[in-house]
């Protein structure tokens, strides 16, 4: 069940009260864990790495909970943290694979094909492989818009990018995915 604005304000109030902070954060984890897991996972990251990144994101959120001012929704704040953690992971992975003269996208595509947690059919595998060919920012924008159906205004808050730039990124991503799927 999605959080309402009233639920969010109440939860923020509980997070700011020392006597209810721990239980409120536990609620936050329960409410957002699955959505954040899939946000990270859709970036082409393995199940085990996604679990690690998600844990790091929640640790970072807990560590910085006193800095959260409630100017955005809890979901937006957590998405930003999780997205940054995932991008940091991917950047480190790119550096490791560049040093080894391997292409990270090829490695991620192989992992999708061999992943016991991936239960999609061949069409879904093609779509995932096409998404992996996108630059990270386009991949992120595509996933947030296509799968999560986030409005551009919320994506703008999460990514710190203008709505116009996000619309352009999504449009380019869709075109690249169409081209990739049709060429395979």
Coordinates of N, CA, C and O in Angstrom, one line a residue:
X1 N 0.9 -1.2 0.0 CA 0.0 0.0 0.0 C 0.9 1.2 0.0 O 1.8 1.4 0.9
X2 N 0.7 2.1 -1.0 CA 1.6 3.3 -1.0 C 1.3 4.3 0.1 O 0.2 4.3 0.7
X3 N 2.4 4.9 0.5 CA 2.3 5.9 1.6 C 1.5 7.1 1.1 O 1.7 7.6 0.0
X4 N 0.6 7.6 1.9 CA 0.0 8.9 1.6 C 0.8 10.0 2.2 O 1.7 9.8 3.0
X5 N 0.5 11.2 1.8 CA 1.2 12.4 2.3 C 1.0 12.5 3.8 O 2.0 12.9 4.6
X6 N -0.2 12.2 4.4 CA -0.4 12.2 5.8 C 0.4 11.2 6.5 O 1.0 11.5 7.5
X7 N 0.5 10.0 5.9 CA 1.3 8.9 6.5 C 2.8 9.3 6.6 O 3.5 9.1 7.5
X8 N 3.2 10.0 5.5 CA 4.6 10.4 5.4 C 4.9 11.4 6.4 O 5.9 11.3 7.1
X9 N 4.0 12.4 6.6 CA 4.3 13.5 7.6 C 4.3 12.8 9.0 O 5.2 13.2 9.8
X10 N 3.4 11.9 9.3 CA 3.4 11.2 10.6 C 4.7 10.5 10.8 O 5.3 10.5 11.9
X11 N 5.2 9.8 9.8 CA 6.4 9.0 9.9 C 7.6 9.9 10.1 O 8.5 9.6 10.9
X12 N 7.6 11.0 9.3 CA 8.7 12.0 9.5 C 8.7 12.5 10.9 O 9.8 12.6 11.5
X13 N 7.6 12.8 11.5 CA 7.5 13.3 12.8 C 8.0 12.2 13.8 O 8.8 12.6 14.7
X14 N 7.7 11.0 13.6 CA 8.2 9.9 14.4 C 9.7 9.7 14.3 O 10.4 9.4 15.3
X15 N 10.2 9.9 13.1 CA 11.7 9.8 12.9 C 12.4 10.9 13.6 O 13.6 10.8 13.9
X16 N 11.8 12.1 13.8 CA 12.4 13.2 14.4 C 12.4 13.2 15.9 O 13.0 13.9 16.6
X17 N 11.6 12.3 16.4 CA 11.4 12.1 17.9 C 12.3 11.0 18.4 O 12.2 9.8 17.9
X18 N 13.2 11.3 19.2 CA 14.2 10.3 19.7 C 13.5 9.1 20.3 O 14.0 8.0 20.2
X19 N 12.4 9.2 20.9 CA 11.7 8.1 21.6 C 11.0 7.1 20.6 O 10.8 6.0 20.9
X20 N 10.8 7.6 19.4 CA 10.1 6.8 18.3 C 11.0 6.5 17.1 O 10.5 5.9 16.2
X21 N 12.2 7.1 17.1 CA 13.0 7.1 15.9 C 13.3 5.6 15.4 O 13.1 5.3 14.2
X22 N 13.7 4.7 16.3 CA 14.0 3.4 15.9 C 12.8 2.6 15.3 O 13.0 2.0 14.3
X23 N 11.7 2.7 16.0 CA 10.5 2.0 15.5 C 10.0 2.6 14.2 O 9.6 1.9 13.3
X24 N 10.1 3.9 14.1 CA 9.7 4.6 12.8 C 10.7 4.2 11.7 O 10.2 3.9 10.6
X25 N 12.0 4.1 11.9 CA 12.9 3.7 10.9 C 12.6 2.2 10.5 O 12.7 1.9 9.3
X26 N 12.3 1.4 11.5 CA 11.9 0.0 11.1 C 10.7 0.0 10.2 O 10.7 -0.8 9.3
X27 N 9.8 0.9 10.4 CA 8.6 1.0 9.5 C 9.1 1.4 8.1 O 8.6 0.9 7.1
X28 N 10.0 2.4 8.1 CA 10.5 2.8 6.8 C 11.1 1.7 6.0 O 10.8 1.5 4.8
X29 N 11.9 0.9 6.7 CA 12.5 -0.3 6.0 C 11.5 -1.2 5.5 O 11.5 -1.7 4.4
X30 N 10.5 -1.5 6.3 CA 9.4 -2.4 5.9 C 8.7 -1.9 4.7 O 8.4 -2.6 3.8
X31 N 8.4 -0.6 4.7 CA 7.6 0.0 3.7 C 8.3 0.0 2.3 O 7.8 -0.2 1.3
X32 N 9.6 0.4 2.4 CA 10.3 0.7 1.2 C 11.4 -0.3 0.7 O 11.9 -0.2 -0.4
X33 N 11.6 -1.3 1.5 CA 12.7 -2.3 1.2 C 12.5 -2.9 -0.2 O 13.4 -3.0 -1.0
X34 N 11.3 -3.4 -0.4 CA 11.0 -4.1 -1.7 C 11.2 -3.2 -2.9 O 11.8 -3.5 -3.9
X35 N 10.6 -2.0 -2.8 CA 10.7 -1.0 -3.9 C 12.1 -0.6 -4.2 O 12.5 -0.6 -5.4
X36 N 12.9 -0.4 -3.2 CA 14.3 0.0 -3.4 C 15.1 -1.1 -3.9 O 16.0 -1.0 -4.7
X37 N 14.8 -2.4 -3.4 CA 15.5 -3.5 -3.9 C 15.4 -3.6 -5.5 O 16.3 -3.7 -6.2
X38 N 14.1 -3.5 -5.9 CA 13.9 -3.6 -7.4 C 14.4 -2.4 -8.1 O 14.8 -2.5 -9.3
X39 N 14.4 -1.2 -7.5 CA 15.0 -0.1 -8.2 C 16.5 -0.4 -8.5 O 17.0 -0.1 -9.6
X40 N 17.2 -0.9 -7.5 CA 18.6 -1.2 -7.7 C 18.8 -2.4 -8.6 O 19.6 -2.4 -9.5
X41 N 18.0 -3.4 -8.4 CA 18.1 -4.7 -9.2 C 17.9 -4.4 -10.7 O 18.6 -5.0 -11.5
X42 N 17.0 -3.5 -11.0 CA 16.7 -3.2 -12.4 C 17.9 -2.5 -13.1 O 17.9 -2.4 -14.3
X43 N 18.8 -2.1 -12.4 CA 20.0 -1.5 -13.0 C 21.0 -2.5 -13.5 O 22.1 -2.2 -14.0
X44 N 20.6 -3.8 -13.4 CA 21.4 -4.9 -14.0 C 22.4 -5.4 -12.9 O 23.3 -6.1 -13.3
X45 N 22.1 -5.2 -11.7 CA 23.0 -5.6 -10.6 C 22.5 -7.0 -10.1 O 21.3 -7.2 -9.9
X46 N 23.4 -7.8 -9.7 CA 23.0 -9.2 -9.3 C 22.3 -9.1 -7.9 O 22.3 -8.1 -7.2
X47 N 21.6 -10.2 -7.6 CA 20.8 -10.3 -6.4 C 21.7 -10.0 -5.2 O 21.3 -9.2 -4.3
X48 N 22.8 -10.7 -5.1 CA 23.7 -10.5 -3.9 C 24.2 -9.1 -3.8 O 24.2 -8.5 -2.7
X49 N 24.6 -8.5 -4.9 CA 25.1 -7.2 -4.8 C 24.0 -6.2 -4.5 O 24.2 -5.2 -3.8
X50 N 22.8 -6.5 -5.0 CA 21.7 -5.6 -4.7 C 21.4 -5.6 -3.2 O 21.1 -4.6 -2.6
X51 N 21.4 -6.8 -2.6 CA 21.2 -6.9 -1.2 C 22.2 -6.0 -0.4 O 21.9 -5.3 0.5
X52 N 23.5 -6.1 -0.8 CA 24.6 -5.4 -0.2 C 24.3 -3.9 -0.4 O 24.5 -3.1 0.6
X53 N 24.0 -3.4 -1.6 CA 23.8 -2.0 -1.9 C 22.6 -1.5 -1.1 O 22.6 -0.4 -0.5
X54 N 21.5 -2.3 -1.0 CA 20.3 -1.9 -0.3 C 20.7 -1.8 1.2 O 20.2 -0.8 1.9
X55 N 21.4 -2.7 1.7 CA 21.8 -2.6 3.2 C 22.6 -1.3 3.4 O 22.4 -0.6 4.3
X56 N 23.6 -1.0 2.5 CA 24.4 0.2 2.6 C 23.5 1.4 2.5 O 23.7 2.4 3.2
X57 N 22.5 1.4 1.6 CA 21.6 2.6 1.5 C 20.8 2.8 2.8 O 20.7 3.9 3.2
X58 N 20.3 1.7 3.4 CA 19.6 1.9 4.7 C 20.5 2.3 5.8 O 20.1 3.1 6.7
X59 N 21.7 1.8 5.8 CA 22.7 2.3 6.8 C 23.0 3.8 6.6 O 23.0 4.6 7.6
X60 N 23.2 4.2 5.4 CA 23.4 5.6 5.1 C 22.2 6.5 5.5 O 22.3 7.5 6.1
X61 N 21.0 6.0 5.2 CA 19.8 6.7 5.6 C 19.7 6.8 7.1 O 19.4 7.9 7.7
X62 N 19.9 5.7 7.9 CA 19.9 5.8 9.3 C 20.9 6.7 9.9 O 20.6 7.5 10.8
X63 N 22.1 6.7 9.3 CA 23.2 7.5 9.8 C 22.9 9.0 9.6 O 23.3 9.9 10.3
X64 N 22.1 9.3 8.5 CA 21.8 10.7 8.1 C 20.4 11.1 8.4 O 19.9 12.1 8.0
X65 N 19.6 10.3 9.2 CA 18.2 10.5 9.5 C 18.0 11.9 10.1 O 17.0 12.6 9.8
X66 N 18.9 12.3 10.9 CA 18.8 13.6 11.6 C 18.9 14.8 10.6 O 18.5 15.9 10.9
X67 N 19.5 14.5 9.5 CA 19.7 15.6 8.5 C 18.5 15.7 7.5 O 18.4 16.6 6.8
X68 N 17.6 14.7 7.6 CA 16.4 14.7 6.7 C 15.5 15.7 7.2 O 15.0 15.6 8.4
X69 N 15.2 16.7 6.4 CA 14.3 17.8 6.8 C 12.9 17.7 6.4 O 12.1 18.5 6.7
X70 N 12.6 16.7 5.6 CA 11.2 16.5 5.2 C 10.8 17.4 4.1 O 9.6 17.5 3.8
X71 N 11.8 17.9 3.3 CA 11.4 18.8 2.2 C 11.0 18.0 1.0 O 10.4 18.5 0.1
X72 N 11.3 16.7 1.0 CA 10.8 15.8 0.0 C 10.2 14.6 0.7 O 10.2 14.5 1.9
X73 N 9.5 13.7 0.0 CA 8.9 12.6 0.6 C 10.0 11.6 1.1 O 11.2 11.7 0.6
X74 N 9.7 10.7 2.0 CA 10.7 9.7 2.4 C 11.1 8.9 1.3 O 12.3 8.6 1.1
X75 N 10.1 8.5 0.4 CA 10.5 7.7 -0.7 C 11.5 8.4 -1.7 O 12.5 7.7 -2.1
X76 N 11.3 9.6 -1.9 CA 12.2 10.4 -2.8 C 13.6 10.4 -2.2 O 14.6 10.2 -2.9
X77 N 13.7 10.7 -0.9 CA 14.9 10.7 -0.2 C 15.6 9.4 -0.2 O 16.8 9.3 -0.6
X78 N 14.9 8.3 0.0 CA 15.5 7.0 0.0 C 15.9 6.5 -1.4 O 16.9 5.9 -1.6
X79 N 15.1 6.9 -2.4 CA 15.4 6.6 -3.8 C 16.7 7.2 -4.2 O 17.6 6.6 -4.8
X80 N 16.9 8.5 -3.7 CA 18.1 9.2 -4.1 C 19.3 8.5 -3.4 O 20.3 8.3 -4.1
X81 N 19.2 8.1 -2.2 CA 20.3 7.4 -1.5 C 20.6 6.1 -2.2 O 21.8 5.8 -2.5
X82 N 19.6 5.3 -2.4 CA 19.8 4.0 -3.1 C 20.3 4.1 -4.5 O 21.2 3.3 -4.9
X83 N 19.8 5.1 -5.2 CA 20.3 5.3 -6.6 C 21.8 5.7 -6.6 O 22.6 5.2 -7.3
X84 N 22.2 6.6 -5.7 CA 23.6 7.0 -5.6 C 24.5 5.8 -5.2 O 25.6 5.7 -5.7
X85 N 24.0 5.0 -4.2 CA 24.8 3.8 -3.8 C 24.9 2.9 -5.0 O 26.0 2.3 -5.2
X86 N 23.9 2.7 -5.8 CA 23.9 1.8 -7.0 C 24.9 2.3 -8.0 O 25.7 1.6 -8.6
X87 N 24.8 3.6 -8.3 CA 25.7 4.3 -9.3 C 27.1 4.2 -8.8 O 28.0 3.9 -9.6
X88 N 27.4 4.4 -7.5 CA 28.7 4.2 -7.0 C 29.2 2.8 -7.2 O 30.4 2.6 -7.6
X89 N 28.4 1.8 -7.0 CA 28.8 0.4 -7.2 C 29.1 0.2 -8.6 O 30.1 -0.4 -9.0
X90 N 28.2 0.7 -9.6 CA 28.4 0.5 -11.0 C 29.7 1.2 -11.5 O 30.5 0.6 -12.3
X91 N 30.0 2.4 -10.9 CA 31.2 3.1 -11.3 C 32.4 2.3 -10.9 O 33.4 2.2 -11.6
X92 N 32.4 1.7 -9.7 CA 33.5 0.9 -9.2 C 33.7 -0.3 -10.0 O 34.8 -0.7 -10.4
X93 N 32.5 -0.9 -10.4 CA 32.5 -2.2 -11.2 C 33.1 -1.8 -12.6 O 33.9 -2.6 -13.1
X94 N 32.7 -0.7 -13.2 CA 33.3 -0.3 -14.5 C 34.8 -0.2 -14.4 O 35.5 -0.6 -15.3
X95 N 35.3 0.5 -13.3 CA 36.7 0.6 -13.1 C 37.4 -0.7 -13.0 O 38.5 -0.9 -13.6
X96 N 36.8 -1.6 -12.2 CA 37.5 -3.0 -12.1 C 37.5 -3.7 -13.4 O 38.5 -4.3 -13.8
X97 N 36.4 -3.6 -14.1 CA 36.3 -4.4 -15.4 C 37.2 -3.7 -16.5 O 37.7 -4.4 -17.3
X98 N 37.3 -2.4 -16.5 CA 38.2 -1.7 -17.4 C 39.6 -2.1 -17.2 O 40.4 -2.4 -18.1
X99 N 40.0 -2.2 -15.9 CA 41.4 -2.7 -15.6 C 41.6 -4.1 -16.0 O 42.8 -4.5 -16.4
X100 N 40.6 -4.9 -16.1 CA 40.7 -6.3 -16.5 C 40.4 -6.5 -18.0 O 40.3 -7.6 -18.5
X101 N 40.2 -5.3 -18.7 CA 39.8 -5.4 -20.2 C 38.6 -6.2 -20.5 O 38.5 -6.9 -21.5
X102 N 37.6 -6.1 -19.6 CA 36.3 -6.7 -19.9 C 35.2 -5.6 -19.8 O 35.3 -4.6 -19.2
X103 N 34.1 -5.9 -20.6 CA 33.0 -4.9 -20.6 C 32.0 -5.3 -19.6 O 31.5 -6.4 -19.6
X104 N 31.7 -4.4 -18.7 CA 30.8 -4.6 -17.6 C 29.4 -5.0 -18.1 O 28.8 -5.9 -17.5
X105 N 28.9 -4.3 -19.2 CA 27.6 -4.7 -19.7 C 27.5 -6.1 -20.2 O 26.5 -6.8 -20.0
X106 N 28.6 -6.6 -20.8 CA 28.7 -8.0 -21.2 C 28.6 -8.9 -19.9 O 27.9 -10.0 -19.9
X107 N 29.3 -8.6 -18.9 CA 29.3 -9.3 -17.6 C 27.9 -9.3 -17.0 O 27.4 -10.4 -16.6
X108 N 27.2 -8.1 -17.0 CA 25.9 -8.0 -16.4 C 24.9 -8.8 -17.3 O 24.0 -9.5 -16.7
X109 N 25.0 -8.8 -18.6 CA 24.1 -9.6 -19.5 C 24.3 -11.1 -19.2 O 23.3 -11.8 -19.2
X110 N 25.5 -11.5 -19.0 CA 25.7 -12.9 -18.7 C 25.1 -13.3 -17.4 O 24.5 -14.4 -17.2
X111 N 25.3 -12.4 -16.4 CA 24.7 -12.7 -15.1 C 23.1 -12.8 -15.2 O 22.6 -13.6 -14.5
X112 N 22.5 -11.9 -16.0 CA 21.1 -12.0 -16.2 C 20.7 -13.4 -16.7 O 19.8 -14.1 -16.3
X113 N 21.5 -13.8 -17.7 CA 21.2 -15.1 -18.4 C 21.3 -16.3 -17.4 O 20.6 -17.2 -17.4
X114 N 22.3 -16.2 -16.5 CA 22.6 -17.3 -15.6 C 21.9 -17.1 -14.2 O 22.1 -18.0 -13.4
X115 N 21.2 -16.0 -14.0 CA 20.7 -15.7 -12.7 C 19.5 -16.6 -12.3 O 18.5 -16.6 -13.1
X116 N 19.6 -17.3 -11.2 CA 18.5 -18.2 -10.8 C 17.3 -17.4 -10.3 O 16.2 -17.9 -10.3
X117 N 17.5 -16.1 -10.0 CA 16.4 -15.3 -9.5 C 15.6 -14.6 -10.7 O 14.6 -14.1 -10.4
X118 N 16.2 -14.7 -11.9 CA 15.5 -14.1 -13.0 C 14.6 -15.1 -13.6 O 15.0 -16.2 -14.0
X119 N 13.3 -14.8 -13.6 CA 12.3 -15.8 -14.1 C 11.6 -15.3 -15.3 O 10.5 -15.8 -15.7
X120 N 12.2 -14.4 -16.1 CA 11.6 -13.9 -17.3 C 11.8 -14.8 -18.5 O 12.6 -15.7 -18.5
X121 N 10.9 -14.6 -19.5 CA 11.0 -15.4 -20.7 C 12.1 -14.7 -21.6 O 12.7 -13.8 -21.3
X122 N 12.2 -15.2 -22.8 CA 13.3 -14.7 -23.7 C 13.0 -13.3 -24.1 O 14.0 -12.5 -24.2
X123 N 11.8 -12.9 -24.3 CA 11.5 -11.4 -24.6 C 12.0 -10.5 -23.5 O 12.5 -9.5 -23.7
X124 N 11.7 -11.0 -22.2 CA 12.2 -10.2 -21.1 C 13.7 -10.1 -21.0 O 14.3 -9.1 -20.7
X125 N 14.3 -11.2 -21.4 CA 15.8 -11.2 -21.4 C 16.3 -10.2 -22.5 O 17.3 -9.5 -22.2
X126 N 15.7 -10.2 -23.6 CA 16.1 -9.3 -24.7 C 15.9 -7.8 -24.2 O 16.8 -7.0 -24.4
X127 N 14.8 -7.6 -23.5 CA 14.6 -6.2 -23.0 C 15.6 -5.9 -22.0 O 16.2 -4.8 -22.0
X128 N 15.9 -6.8 -21.1 CA 16.9 -6.5 -20.1 C 18.3 -6.3 -20.7 O 19.1 -5.4 -20.3
X129 N 18.6 -7.1 -21.7 CA 19.9 -6.9 -22.4 C 19.9 -5.5 -23.1 O 21.0 -4.9 -23.1
X130 N 18.8 -5.1 -23.7 CA 18.7 -3.8 -24.3 C 18.9 -2.7 -23.3 O 19.7 -1.7 -23.6
X131 N 18.3 -2.8 -22.2 CA 18.4 -1.8 -21.1 C 19.9 -1.7 -20.6 O 20.4 -0.6 -20.4
X132 N 20.5 -2.9 -20.6 CA 21.9 -2.9 -20.1 C 22.9 -2.1 -21.1 O 23.9 -1.7 -20.7
X133 N 22.4 -2.0 -22.4 CA 23.3 -1.3 -23.4 C 23.2 0.2 -23.2 O 24.0 1.0 -23.8
X134 N 22.2 0.7 -22.5 CA 22.0 2.1 -22.3 C 23.1 2.7 -21.4 O 23.5 2.0 -20.5
X135 N 23.4 4.0 -21.6 CA 24.2 4.6 -20.6 C 23.5 4.6 -19.2 O 22.3 4.6 -19.2
X136 N 24.3 4.6 -18.1 CA 23.7 4.5 -16.8 C 22.5 5.4 -16.5 O 21.5 5.0 -16.0
X137 N 22.7 6.7 -16.9 CA 21.6 7.7 -16.6 C 20.4 7.3 -17.4 O 19.3 7.4 -16.8
X138 N 20.5 7.0 -18.6 CA 19.3 6.6 -19.4 C 18.7 5.3 -18.9 O 17.4 5.2 -18.8
X139 N 19.5 4.4 -18.4 CA 19.0 3.2 -17.9 C 18.2 3.5 -16.6 O 17.1 2.9 -16.4
X140 N 18.7 4.3 -15.8 CA 18.0 4.7 -14.6 C 16.7 5.4 -14.8 O 15.7 5.1 -14.3
X141 N 16.7 6.4 -15.8 CA 15.5 7.1 -16.1 C 14.5 6.2 -16.7 O 13.3 6.2 -16.4
X142 N 14.9 5.3 -17.6 CA 14.0 4.3 -18.2 C 13.3 3.5 -17.2 O 12.1 3.3 -17.2
X143 N 14.1 2.9 -16.3 CA 13.6 2.0 -15.2 C 12.6 2.8 -14.3 O 11.5 2.2 -14.0
X144 N 12.9 4.0 -13.9 CA 12.1 4.7 -13.0 C 10.7 5.1 -13.7 O 9.7 5.0 -13.1
X145 N 10.8 5.4 -15.0 CA 9.6 5.8 -15.7 C 8.8 4.6 -16.1 O 7.6 4.5 -16.0
X146 N 9.4 3.6 -16.8 CA 8.8 2.5 -17.4 C 8.2 1.5 -16.3 O 7.1 1.1 -16.3
X147 N 9.1 1.1 -15.4 CA 8.7 0.1 -14.4 C 8.1 0.7 -13.2 O 7.1 0.2 -12.7
X148 N 8.6 1.8 -12.7 CA 8.1 2.3 -11.4 C 7.0 3.4 -11.7 O 6.3 3.8 -10.7
X149 N 6.9 3.8 -12.9 CA 5.9 4.8 -13.3 C 5.9 6.1 -12.5 O 4.9 6.7 -12.2
X150 N 7.2 6.4 -12.2 CA 7.4 7.7 -11.4 C 7.1 8.9 -12.3 O 7.5 8.9 -13.5
X151 N 6.5 9.9 -11.8 CA 6.3 11.1 -12.6 C 7.6 11.8 -12.7 O 8.5 11.7 -11.9
X152 N 7.8 12.6 -13.8 CA 9.0 13.3 -14.1 C 9.4 14.2 -12.9 O 10.5 14.4 -12.6
X153 N 8.4 14.8 -12.3 CA 8.6 15.8 -11.2 C 9.3 15.0 -10.1 O 10.3 15.6 -9.5
X154 N 8.9 13.8 -9.7 CA 9.5 13.1 -8.7 C 10.9 12.6 -9.1 O 11.9 12.6 -8.3
X155 N 11.0 12.2 -10.3 CA 12.4 11.7 -10.8 C 13.3 12.9 -10.8 O 14.5 12.7 -10.5
X156 N 12.8 14.1 -11.1 CA 13.7 15.3 -11.0 C 14.2 15.6 -9.6 O 15.4 15.9 -9.5
X157 N 13.4 15.4 -8.6 CA 13.8 15.5 -7.2 C 14.9 14.5 -6.9 O 15.9 14.8 -6.2
X158 N 14.6 13.2 -7.3 CA 15.5 12.1 -6.9 C 16.9 12.3 -7.6 O 17.9 12.2 -7.0
X159 N 16.9 12.7 -8.9 CA 18.1 12.7 -9.7 C 18.7 14.1 -9.8 O 19.9 14.2 -10.3
X160 N 18.0 15.1 -9.3 CA 18.6 16.5 -9.4 C 18.8 16.9 -10.9 O 19.7 17.6 -11.2
X161 N 17.8 16.5 -11.7 CA 17.9 16.9 -13.2 C 16.6 17.5 -13.6 O 15.5 17.1 -13.0
X162 N 16.6 18.4 -14.5 CA 15.4 19.0 -15.0 C 14.4 18.0 -15.6 O 14.8 17.0 -16.2
X163 N 13.1 18.3 -15.5 CA 12.1 17.4 -16.1 C 12.3 17.3 -17.6 O 12.2 16.2 -18.2
X164 N 12.7 18.4 -18.3 CA 12.9 18.4 -19.7 C 14.1 17.4 -20.1 O 13.9 16.6 -21.1
X165 N 15.1 17.5 -19.3 CA 16.3 16.6 -19.6 C 15.9 15.1 -19.4 O 16.3 14.2 -20.1
X166 N 15.1 14.9 -18.4 CA 14.6 13.5 -18.1 C 13.7 13.0 -19.2 O 13.8 11.8 -19.6
X167 N 12.8 13.8 -19.7 CA 12.0 13.4 -20.8 C 12.8 13.1 -22.0 O 12.5 12.1 -22.7
X168 N 13.8 13.9 -22.3 CA 14.7 13.6 -23.4 C 15.5 12.3 -23.2 O 15.6 11.5 -24.2
X169 N 16.0 12.1 -22.0 CA 16.7 10.9 -21.7 C 15.8 9.6 -21.9 O 16.2 8.6 -22.5
X170 N 14.6 9.7 -21.4 CA 13.6 8.6 -21.6 C 13.3 8.4 -23.1 O 13.4 7.2 -23.5
X171 N 13.1 9.4 -23.8 CA 12.8 9.3 -25.3 C 14.0 8.6 -26.0 O 13.8 7.7 -26.7
X172 N 15.2 9.1 -25.7 CA 16.4 8.4 -26.3 C 16.6 7.0 -25.9 O 16.9 6.1 -26.7
X173 N 16.3 6.7 -24.6 CA 16.4 5.3 -24.1 C 15.4 4.4 -24.8 O 15.8 3.3 -25.3
X174 N 14.2 4.9 -25.0 CA 13.2 4.1 -25.7 C 13.6 3.8 -27.1 O 13.5 2.6 -27.6
X175 N 14.1 4.8 -27.8 CA 14.6 4.6 -29.2 C 15.7 3.6 -29.3 O 15.7 2.7 -30.1
X176 N 16.7 3.7 -28.4 CA 17.8 2.8 -28.4 C 17.3 1.4 -28.0 O 17.8 0.4 -28.6
X177 N 16.4 1.2 -27.1 CA 15.9 -0.1 -26.8 C 15.2 -0.7 -28.0 O 15.4 -1.9 -28.3
X178 N 14.3 0.1 -28.7 CA 13.6 -0.4 -29.9 C 14.6 -0.9 -30.9 O 14.5 -2.0 -31.5
X179 N 15.7 -0.1 -31.2 CA 16.7 -0.4 -32.1 C 17.4 -1.7 -31.8 O 17.6 -2.6 -32.6
X180 N 17.8 -1.9 -30.5 CA 18.5 -3.0 -30.0 C 17.6 -4.3 -30.2 O 18.0 -5.3 -30.7
X181 N 16.4 -4.2 -29.7 CA 15.5 -5.4 -29.7 C 15.2 -5.8 -31.2 O 15.1 -7.0 -31.5
X182 N 15.0 -4.8 -32.1 CA 14.7 -5.1 -33.5 C 15.9 -5.7 -34.2 O 15.7 -6.4 -35.2
X183 N 17.1 -5.4 -33.7 CA 18.3 -5.8 -34.4 C 18.8 -7.2 -34.0 O 19.6 -7.8 -34.6
X184 N 18.3 -7.7 -32.9 CA 18.7 -9.0 -32.3 C 17.9 -10.1 -32.9 O 16.7 -10.0 -33.1

